[in-house]
Short mmCIF file of C-alpha atoms and ligand atoms in Angstrom, two decimals:
data_model
loop_
_atom_site.label_atom_id
_atom_site.label_comp_id
_atom_site.label_asym_id
_atom_site.label_seq_id
_atom_site.Cartn_x
_atom_site.Cartn_y
_atom_site.Cartn_z
CA MET A 1 15.72 19.26 -5.82
CA THR A 2 11.21 18.65 -6.94
CA VAL A 3 9.49 19.69 -3.68
CA SER A 4 6.55 17.99 -3.39
CA ALA A 5 3.14 19.82 -4.38
CA HIS A 6 1.10 18.03 -0.59
CA ASN A 7 4.60 19.26 1.62
CA PRO A 8 5.56 21.88 0.76
CA GLY A 9 9.23 22.02 1.65
CA LEU A 10 9.81 18.04 2.15
CA PRO A 11 11.14 15.86 -0.69
CA PRO A 12 8.92 13.37 -2.07
CA ILE A 13 9.79 10.18 -1.08
CA ILE A 14 7.96 9.08 -4.52
CA GLU A 15 8.38 10.62 -8.07
CA LEU A 16 6.58 10.00 -10.64
CA ASN A 17 8.02 12.06 -14.13
CA SER A 18 5.85 11.63 -17.32
CA VAL A 19 6.70 7.97 -17.11
CA ILE A 20 5.21 5.52 -19.84
CA LYS A 21 5.35 1.61 -19.61
CA GLU A 22 3.72 0.00 -21.98
CA PHE A 23 3.66 -4.57 -22.62
CA GLY A 24 4.48 -4.93 -26.52
CA SER A 25 2.01 -2.24 -28.45
CA TYR A 26 -0.20 -1.82 -24.93
CA ARG A 27 -0.07 1.03 -22.99
CA ALA A 28 -0.35 0.54 -19.62
CA VAL A 29 0.84 3.84 -17.80
CA ASP A 30 0.62 7.01 -20.06
CA LYS A 31 2.94 9.81 -19.12
CA LEU A 32 1.91 8.98 -15.48
CA SER A 33 3.45 11.95 -13.02
CA PHE A 34 2.67 11.97 -9.28
CA THR A 35 4.31 12.13 -5.98
CA VAL A 36 3.97 11.23 -2.38
CA ALA A 37 5.90 13.41 0.29
CA LYS A 38 7.50 12.13 3.10
CA GLY A 39 4.95 10.45 5.92
CA GLU A 40 2.07 11.30 3.30
CA ILE A 41 -0.46 8.38 3.54
CA VAL A 42 -1.56 8.05 -0.41
CA ALA A 43 -4.43 5.87 -1.80
CA LEU A 44 -4.16 4.29 -5.92
CA LEU A 45 -7.23 3.95 -6.96
CA GLY A 46 -8.40 2.35 -10.70
CA ARG A 47 -10.36 -0.16 -11.88
CA THR A 48 -9.19 -3.52 -12.84
CA GLY A 49 -6.33 -3.17 -15.44
CA ALA A 50 -6.50 0.47 -15.02
CA GLY A 51 -2.30 -0.20 -14.19
CA LYS A 52 -2.34 0.28 -10.11
CA THR A 53 0.02 -2.97 -10.04
CA THR A 54 2.20 -1.71 -12.61
CA VAL A 55 3.02 1.30 -10.69
CA LEU A 56 3.80 -0.50 -8.16
CA ASN A 57 6.17 -2.62 -9.93
CA LEU A 58 7.45 0.45 -11.42
CA ILE A 59 8.05 1.70 -7.47
CA MET A 60 9.48 -1.47 -6.15
CA GLY A 61 12.05 -1.62 -9.46
CA THR A 62 11.06 -4.81 -10.29
CA LEU A 63 9.67 -3.27 -13.53
CA ALA A 64 12.39 -0.64 -15.52
CA PRO A 65 9.53 2.49 -17.44
CA ASP A 66 10.41 3.29 -21.53
CA SER A 67 10.50 6.60 -20.66
CA GLY A 68 9.91 9.22 -17.70
CA ARG A 69 11.30 8.71 -14.43
CA VAL A 70 10.40 6.80 -11.23
CA MET A 71 12.74 7.76 -8.11
CA VAL A 72 12.25 6.31 -4.86
CA ALA A 73 13.63 8.05 -1.72
CA GLY A 74 16.32 9.73 -4.34
CA PHE A 75 17.07 6.09 -6.52
CA ASP A 76 16.52 4.91 -8.82
CA PRO A 77 14.61 2.08 -7.92
CA PHE A 78 15.15 -0.31 -11.05
CA ARG A 79 19.13 0.71 -11.43
CA GLN A 80 19.96 0.92 -8.28
CA PHE A 81 17.56 -1.84 -7.22
CA SER A 82 20.28 -2.91 -4.11
CA ALA A 83 19.90 0.56 -2.73
CA LEU A 84 16.24 0.09 -1.29
CA LYS A 85 16.97 -2.50 0.53
CA GLY A 86 15.50 -2.84 3.38
CA LYS A 87 13.78 0.83 2.81
CA LEU A 88 10.53 -0.18 1.17
CA ALA A 89 8.24 -2.73 2.23
CA VAL A 90 5.29 -4.27 0.67
CA SER A 91 2.06 -6.29 1.89
CA PHE A 92 0.19 -7.74 -0.54
CA GLN A 93 -3.97 -9.61 -1.42
CA THR A 94 -3.11 -12.47 0.37
CA ASP A 95 -0.68 -12.72 3.49
CA ARG A 96 2.66 -14.90 1.47
CA LEU A 97 3.25 -16.22 4.98
CA LEU A 98 5.39 -19.34 4.97
CA PRO A 99 3.15 -22.33 6.44
CA TRP A 100 6.14 -24.11 7.88
CA ARG A 101 6.81 -20.76 10.08
CA THR A 102 5.09 -19.74 13.04
CA ALA A 103 3.62 -16.04 13.69
CA VAL A 104 6.92 -14.52 15.17
CA GLU A 105 9.25 -16.26 12.98
CA ASN A 106 7.17 -15.26 10.02
CA ALA A 107 7.20 -11.69 11.05
CA GLU A 108 11.14 -11.79 12.03
CA LEU A 109 12.31 -12.93 8.11
CA GLY A 110 13.33 -10.06 6.87
CA LEU A 111 15.11 -8.23 9.54
CA LEU A 112 17.25 -11.88 9.51
CA ILE A 113 17.55 -11.22 6.11
CA GLN A 114 18.76 -7.89 6.54
CA GLY A 115 21.57 -10.06 9.31
CA LYS A 116 20.31 -8.74 12.32
CA PRO A 117 21.36 -11.10 15.38
CA LYS A 118 18.83 -13.58 16.07
CA ASP A 119 17.54 -12.41 19.55
CA GLN A 120 17.40 -8.90 18.52
CA ALA A 121 15.10 -10.18 15.39
CA ARG A 122 12.50 -12.35 17.88
CA THR A 123 12.26 -8.81 20.11
CA ILE A 124 11.61 -6.39 17.44
CA ALA A 125 9.45 -8.70 15.99
CA SER A 126 7.59 -9.79 18.83
CA GLY A 127 6.94 -5.70 19.31
CA TRP A 128 5.26 -5.46 15.79
CA LEU A 129 3.13 -8.27 16.78
CA ALA A 130 1.67 -6.87 19.74
CA ARG A 131 1.58 -3.03 18.07
CA VAL A 132 -0.85 -4.59 15.61
CA ASN A 133 -2.46 -6.76 18.14
CA LEU A 134 -1.88 -9.93 17.61
CA ALA A 135 0.08 -10.49 21.43
CA GLY A 136 -0.72 -13.81 22.40
CA ALA A 137 -0.29 -15.06 19.14
CA GLU A 138 3.68 -15.28 18.47
CA ASN A 139 3.67 -19.02 18.56
CA LYS A 140 0.77 -19.98 16.20
CA TYR A 141 1.52 -21.66 13.03
CA THR A 142 -0.38 -19.45 10.35
CA HIS A 143 -2.72 -22.87 9.95
CA GLU A 144 -4.28 -21.58 13.39
CA LEU A 145 -4.39 -18.02 12.80
CA SER A 146 -7.62 -16.54 10.88
CA GLY A 147 -7.27 -14.14 7.20
CA GLY A 148 -7.28 -11.39 8.94
CA MET A 149 -5.01 -12.39 11.98
CA ARG A 150 -2.55 -13.79 8.88
CA GLN A 151 -2.87 -10.07 6.83
CA ARG A 152 -1.76 -8.77 10.14
CA VAL A 153 1.24 -10.81 10.67
CA SER A 154 2.50 -9.96 7.18
CA LEU A 155 1.73 -5.99 8.50
CA ALA A 156 4.50 -6.86 11.08
CA ARG A 157 6.37 -8.03 8.78
CA ALA A 158 6.47 -5.65 6.59
CA LEU A 159 6.57 -2.99 9.21
CA ALA A 160 9.65 -4.62 11.52
CA VAL A 161 12.11 -3.85 9.84
CA ASP A 162 11.39 0.30 9.70
CA PRO A 163 10.89 1.20 5.79
CA GLU A 164 10.87 4.23 4.31
CA LEU A 165 8.06 3.53 2.37
CA VAL A 166 5.35 0.76 2.72
CA LEU A 167 3.52 -1.18 -0.36
CA LEU A 168 0.01 -2.14 -0.15
CA ASP A 169 -1.44 -3.43 -3.14
CA GLU A 170 -4.92 -4.48 -2.13
CA SER A 171 -3.55 -6.46 1.20
CA PHE A 172 -7.39 -5.73 3.32
CA SER A 173 -10.14 -6.55 0.53
CA GLN A 174 -9.76 -10.35 0.85
CA LEU A 175 -11.21 -9.96 3.90
CA ASP A 176 -14.59 -9.43 5.20
CA HIS A 177 -15.82 -6.13 6.21
CA VAL A 178 -15.17 -6.04 9.99
CA THR A 179 -11.70 -7.29 9.91
CA SER A 180 -10.69 -5.67 7.26
CA HIS A 181 -12.17 -2.19 8.70
CA GLU A 182 -10.14 -2.82 11.94
CA LEU A 183 -7.19 -3.63 10.22
CA ARG A 184 -7.20 -0.90 8.47
CA GLN A 185 -7.59 1.29 11.62
CA ASP A 186 -4.27 -0.56 12.79
CA PHE A 187 -2.38 -0.14 10.39
CA CYS A 188 -3.51 3.61 9.43
CA ALA A 189 -2.71 4.44 13.60
CA VAL A 190 0.85 2.90 13.32
CA ALA A 191 1.52 4.28 10.38
CA ARG A 192 0.79 7.51 11.42
CA GLU A 193 2.52 6.81 14.51
CA TYR A 194 5.54 6.18 13.03
CA GLY A 195 5.24 9.17 10.22
CA LYS A 196 5.96 6.09 7.81
CA THR A 197 5.22 7.18 3.95
CA CYS A 198 2.57 4.74 2.28
CA LEU A 199 1.20 3.78 -1.19
CA LEU A 200 -2.15 2.06 -1.08
CA VAL A 201 -3.42 0.33 -4.06
CA THR A 202 -7.18 -0.08 -4.12
CA HIS A 203 -10.12 -0.78 -5.99
CA ARG A 204 -12.31 0.32 -3.01
CA LEU A 205 -13.25 3.74 -2.56
CA ASP A 206 -13.96 3.37 1.33
CA ASP A 207 -10.88 1.90 1.84
CA ALA A 208 -9.02 5.00 0.13
CA ILE A 209 -11.17 7.50 1.93
CA GLU A 210 -10.73 5.77 5.34
CA MET A 211 -7.77 5.39 5.08
CA ALA A 212 -5.98 8.11 2.77
CA ASP A 213 -5.17 11.85 3.24
CA ARG A 214 -5.03 11.95 -0.43
CA VAL A 215 -6.45 9.95 -3.22
CA ILE A 216 -5.22 9.21 -6.87
CA VAL A 217 -7.27 7.52 -9.37
CA LEU A 218 -6.15 5.94 -12.24
CA GLY A 219 -8.05 6.27 -15.24
CA PRO A 220 -7.86 3.08 -18.01
CA GLY A 221 -4.22 3.18 -19.80
CA GLY A 222 -2.97 4.53 -16.43
CA HIS A 223 -3.31 8.04 -16.31
CA VAL A 224 -4.56 10.50 -13.07
CA LYS A 225 -7.75 10.68 -13.90
CA LEU A 226 -8.65 12.24 -10.77
CA GLU A 227 -6.34 13.64 -7.37
CA LEU A 228 -8.02 14.52 -4.11
CA SER A 229 -6.35 15.60 -0.51
CA LEU A 230 -8.57 13.82 1.82
CA ARG A 231 -7.47 15.66 4.53
CA GLU A 232 -10.50 18.07 4.74
CA ALA A 233 -12.71 15.63 3.87
CA ALA A 234 -12.49 13.31 6.87
CA THR A 235 -13.82 15.57 9.49
CA ASP A 236 -17.22 16.62 7.46
CA GLU A 237 -19.63 14.34 6.59
CA THR A 238 -21.05 17.12 3.94
CA VAL A 239 -17.69 16.96 2.37
CA VAL A 240 -17.23 13.24 2.25
CA GLY A 241 -20.11 12.56 0.63
CA ARG A 242 -18.91 14.86 -1.98
CA THR A 243 -15.28 13.56 -2.44
CA ARG A 244 -16.97 10.16 -2.19
CA SER A 245 -19.59 11.06 -5.29
CA GLN A 246 -15.93 12.38 -7.69
CA ILE A 247 -14.52 9.71 -6.71
CA ALA A 248 -17.18 7.29 -8.17
CA ALA A 249 -17.64 8.99 -11.15
CA ALA A 250 -13.71 9.42 -12.12
CA LEU A 251 -13.86 5.26 -11.36
CA GLY A 252 -16.51 5.59 -13.73
CA GLU A 253 -19.46 3.65 -11.13
CA ASP A 254 -22.08 5.62 -9.36
CA THR A 255 -21.73 5.42 -5.46
CA GLY A 256 -24.74 3.66 -4.88
CA LYS A 257 -23.19 0.81 -7.23
CA GLN A 258 -20.10 1.03 -5.74
CA GLN A 259 -21.71 0.51 -1.75
CA GLN A 260 -23.98 -2.35 -3.12
CA ASN A 261 -20.70 -4.01 -4.29
CA GLU A 262 -18.94 -3.28 -1.68
CA ARG A 263 -21.18 -4.78 0.76
CA GLU A 264 -21.21 -7.87 -1.62
CA GLU A 265 -18.25 -8.34 -1.65
N1 ATP B 301 3.57 -8.57 -17.61
C1 ATP B 301 2.84 -8.02 -18.13
N2 ATP B 301 2.57 -8.14 -20.14
C2 ATP B 301 1.70 -8.09 -21.08
N3 ATP B 301 0.98 -7.46 -19.96
C3 ATP B 301 0.74 -6.35 -18.64
C4 ATP B 301 1.60 -7.34 -17.93
N4 ATP B 301 1.37 -6.93 -16.91
C5 ATP B 301 0.02 -5.82 -16.60
N5 ATP B 301 0.03 -6.03 -17.77
C6 ATP B 301 -1.62 -5.36 -18.55
O1 ATP B 301 -1.22 -4.26 -18.00
C7 ATP B 301 -2.68 -3.72 -17.63
C8 ATP B 301 -3.11 -3.00 -16.56
O2 ATP B 301 -2.16 -4.18 -15.35
P1 ATP B 301 -2.41 -4.26 -13.93
O3 ATP B 301 -1.88 -5.77 -13.66
O4 ATP B 301 -1.81 -2.79 -13.20
O5 ATP B 301 -3.68 -3.68 -13.64
P2 ATP B 301 -3.97 -2.88 -12.14
O6 ATP B 301 -4.67 -1.77 -12.06
O7 ATP B 301 -3.20 -3.91 -10.96
O8 ATP B 301 -5.24 -4.51 -12.17
P3 ATP B 301 -6.42 -5.11 -10.72
O9 ATP B 301 -7.32 -4.12 -10.19
O10 ATP B 301 -7.01 -6.32 -11.58
O11 ATP B 301 -5.20 -5.92 -9.91
C9 ATP B 301 -3.73 -4.79 -17.92
O12 ATP B 301 -4.33 -4.89 -19.35
C10 ATP B 301 -2.34 -6.01 -17.70
O13 ATP B 301 -3.44 -6.93 -18.65
MG1 MG B 302 -3.36 -5.04 -9.40
#
């Protein structure tokens, strides 16, 4: 069994080994290898078109690699798609809630699909809404909720099925900075409390530094340009500054410009 280099002793939940994915003659992912250990929060950073969503699709099993190996929780996600049912949850840039369902009815959706009895699903979903600070909003329809609240419902829905792995694709990037910051903090607190393994895709350096234990920067054409542990950085301002510059350089941006862009978004 391959053991993660970052948490020796624990088998990786995600393992990509020399993965190649081409669309026609365009190579979107080029010999990509990385692992994510159980309980780790890893940020996958890269500029637009770097291949981030393609990598998520390979991990979700909605795309097959042309060569190389993808393993998730010990399964091949493409060939053994149904084996990962309930083990994997995804939250996207837009909340993808159903407007004719209330907050709690949206949050319990995954549980009902899994076949949980209605009353149990309702209790579990309400509990998760409370954990993402939405107690009291259970019976509101999506149009009665703010963007941040809707994204919280989407996260509650993802976490309610008690997945082994949570994949986030730019889940916070459409929100204003204050809302996005609060939601990132709340999500991380819950993810760490429950030991969830998370791969979060983002193009925003600040999101990655704030949330992740480790950052992987994808260069154009989908290969690892930089891989950096952030555990040490979290407590030391000088290290944070250095880390920020290193990541910004790998992204091909200068730090000042990146911060300016993020303020303008
Ligand atoms: N189904 C597809 N068919 C053809 N080309 C594709 C397909 N999916 C992705 N690509 C191409 O592969 C490259 C990587 O796309 P991908 O969506 O993974 O990038 P990304 O890093 O998620 O970008 P963004 O930050 O804009 O979401 C792009 O050049 C894209 O045009
Ligand atoms: Mg994308």
